[in-house]
Short mmCIF file of C-alpha atoms in Angstrom, two decimals:
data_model
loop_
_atom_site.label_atom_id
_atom_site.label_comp_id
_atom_site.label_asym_id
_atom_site.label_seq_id
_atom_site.Cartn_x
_atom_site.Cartn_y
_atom_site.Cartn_z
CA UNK V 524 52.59 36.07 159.36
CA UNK V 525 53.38 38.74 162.30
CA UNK V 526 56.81 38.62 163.45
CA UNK V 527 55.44 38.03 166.81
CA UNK V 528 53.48 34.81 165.86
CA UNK V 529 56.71 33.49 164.36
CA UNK V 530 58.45 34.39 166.88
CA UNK V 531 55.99 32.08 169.15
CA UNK V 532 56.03 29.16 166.38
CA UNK V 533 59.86 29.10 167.06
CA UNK V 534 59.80 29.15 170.66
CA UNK V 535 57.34 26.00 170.75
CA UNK V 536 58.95 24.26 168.09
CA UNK V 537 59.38 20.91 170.10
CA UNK V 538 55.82 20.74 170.39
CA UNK V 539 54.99 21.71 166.52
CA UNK V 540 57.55 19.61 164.99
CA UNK V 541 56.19 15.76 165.52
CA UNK V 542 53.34 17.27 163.37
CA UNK V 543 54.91 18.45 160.82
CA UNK V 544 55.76 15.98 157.29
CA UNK V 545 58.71 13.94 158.56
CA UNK V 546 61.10 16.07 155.75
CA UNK V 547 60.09 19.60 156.84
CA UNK V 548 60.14 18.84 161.05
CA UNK V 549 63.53 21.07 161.45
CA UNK V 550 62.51 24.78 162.23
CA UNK V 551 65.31 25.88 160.38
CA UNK V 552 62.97 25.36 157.44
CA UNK V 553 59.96 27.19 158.21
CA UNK V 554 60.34 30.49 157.00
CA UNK V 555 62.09 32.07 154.13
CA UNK V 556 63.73 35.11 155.35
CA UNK V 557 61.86 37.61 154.07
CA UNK V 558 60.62 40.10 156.01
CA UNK V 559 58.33 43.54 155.24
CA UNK V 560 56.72 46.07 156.84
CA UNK V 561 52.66 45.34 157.46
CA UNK V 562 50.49 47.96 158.59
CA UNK V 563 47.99 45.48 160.19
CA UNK V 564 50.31 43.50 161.60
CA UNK V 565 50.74 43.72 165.73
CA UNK V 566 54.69 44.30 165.27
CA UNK V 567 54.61 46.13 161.90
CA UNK V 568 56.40 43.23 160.38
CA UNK V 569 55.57 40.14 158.70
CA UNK V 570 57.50 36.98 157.89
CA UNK V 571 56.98 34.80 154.89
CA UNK V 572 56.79 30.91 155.35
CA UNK V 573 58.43 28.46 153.00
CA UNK V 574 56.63 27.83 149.79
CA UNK V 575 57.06 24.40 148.94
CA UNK V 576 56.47 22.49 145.63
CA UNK V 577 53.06 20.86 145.93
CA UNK V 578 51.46 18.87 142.58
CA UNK V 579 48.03 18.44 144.81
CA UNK V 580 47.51 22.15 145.67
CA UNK V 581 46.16 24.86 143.93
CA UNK V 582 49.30 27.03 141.81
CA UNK V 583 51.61 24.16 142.20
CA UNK V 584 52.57 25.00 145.85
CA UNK V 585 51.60 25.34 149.58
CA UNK V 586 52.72 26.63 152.84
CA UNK V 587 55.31 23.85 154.35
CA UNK V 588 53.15 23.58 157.34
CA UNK V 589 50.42 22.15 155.29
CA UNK V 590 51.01 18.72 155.53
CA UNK V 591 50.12 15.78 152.73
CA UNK V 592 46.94 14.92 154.59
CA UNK V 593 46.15 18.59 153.68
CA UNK V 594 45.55 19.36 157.52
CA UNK V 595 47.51 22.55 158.83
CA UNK V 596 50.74 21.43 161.35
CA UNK V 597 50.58 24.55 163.58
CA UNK V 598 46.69 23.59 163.79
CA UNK V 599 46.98 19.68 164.39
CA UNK V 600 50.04 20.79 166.95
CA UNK V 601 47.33 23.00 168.79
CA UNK V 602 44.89 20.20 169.08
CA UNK V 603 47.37 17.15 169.92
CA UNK V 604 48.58 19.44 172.77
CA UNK V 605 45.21 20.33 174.49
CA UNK V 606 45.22 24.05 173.27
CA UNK V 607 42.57 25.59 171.25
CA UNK V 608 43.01 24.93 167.21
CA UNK V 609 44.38 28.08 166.44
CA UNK V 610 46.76 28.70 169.53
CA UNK V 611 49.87 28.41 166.50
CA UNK V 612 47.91 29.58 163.61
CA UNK V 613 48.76 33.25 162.82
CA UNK V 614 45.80 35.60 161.79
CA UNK V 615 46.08 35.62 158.04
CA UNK V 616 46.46 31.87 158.11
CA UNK V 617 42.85 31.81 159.67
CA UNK V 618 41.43 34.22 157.05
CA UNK V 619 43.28 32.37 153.88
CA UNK V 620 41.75 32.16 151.05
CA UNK V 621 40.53 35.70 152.36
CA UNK V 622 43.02 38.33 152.88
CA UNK V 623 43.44 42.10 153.84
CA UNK V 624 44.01 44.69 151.32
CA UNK V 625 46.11 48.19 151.49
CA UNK V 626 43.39 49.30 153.28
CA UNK V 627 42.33 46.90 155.86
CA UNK V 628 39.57 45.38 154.03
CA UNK V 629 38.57 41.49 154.05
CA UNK V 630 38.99 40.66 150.04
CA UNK V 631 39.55 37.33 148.13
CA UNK V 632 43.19 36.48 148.23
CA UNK V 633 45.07 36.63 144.73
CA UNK V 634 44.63 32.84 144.01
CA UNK V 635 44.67 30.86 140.83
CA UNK V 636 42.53 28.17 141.06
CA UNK V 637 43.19 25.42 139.25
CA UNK V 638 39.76 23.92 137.54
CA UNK V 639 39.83 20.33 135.34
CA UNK V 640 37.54 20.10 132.62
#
């Protein structure tokens, strides 16, 4: 996500954390680290969440804000606080599974999904 929007998550913290999945509710958690430029992004910069192990969700993982009732924290922390649903939720969070490519086009994201027979 944009720096900027993580930058915002951070600063509301207190009001994003009683939604989050009682072991992930420290902000310390949220993101990785990592950092790279981003063309489309407002700052130039984006910041990856934590990717958590996640048996229930497609590849094995999931963003740690997606809680085990498979409902988004930032967008549940929106709601519960009388802000619109995607006051928290960064832009490529809204568009997931779709994404933006090198060149600013709307494509699939790069997702395995898995399929039982």
């Amino acid at each position: 996500m944009d720096k900027l929007h993580t930058e915002d998550i951070l600063k509301h913290a207190d009001q994003i954390s009683p939604y989050m999945d009682e072991e992930h509710q420290s902000s310390d958690s949220w993101f990785d680290g990592q950092q790279e430029p981003d063309d489309h992004a407002l700052s130039g910069v984006v910041v990856h969440t934590t990717i958590i192990p996640n048996p229930y969700h497609y590849g094995g993982t999931s963003c740690i804000f997606l809680r085990k009732d498979f409902k988004c924290a930032l967008q549940v922390a929106a709601e519960q606080n009388g802000d619109h649903r995607w006051r928290f939720k960064p832009f490529y969070c809204v568009l997931h599974p779709l994404d933006l490519d090198e060149n600013g086009r709307i494509t699939l994201d790069d997702i395995e999904l898995l399929v039982k027979e």
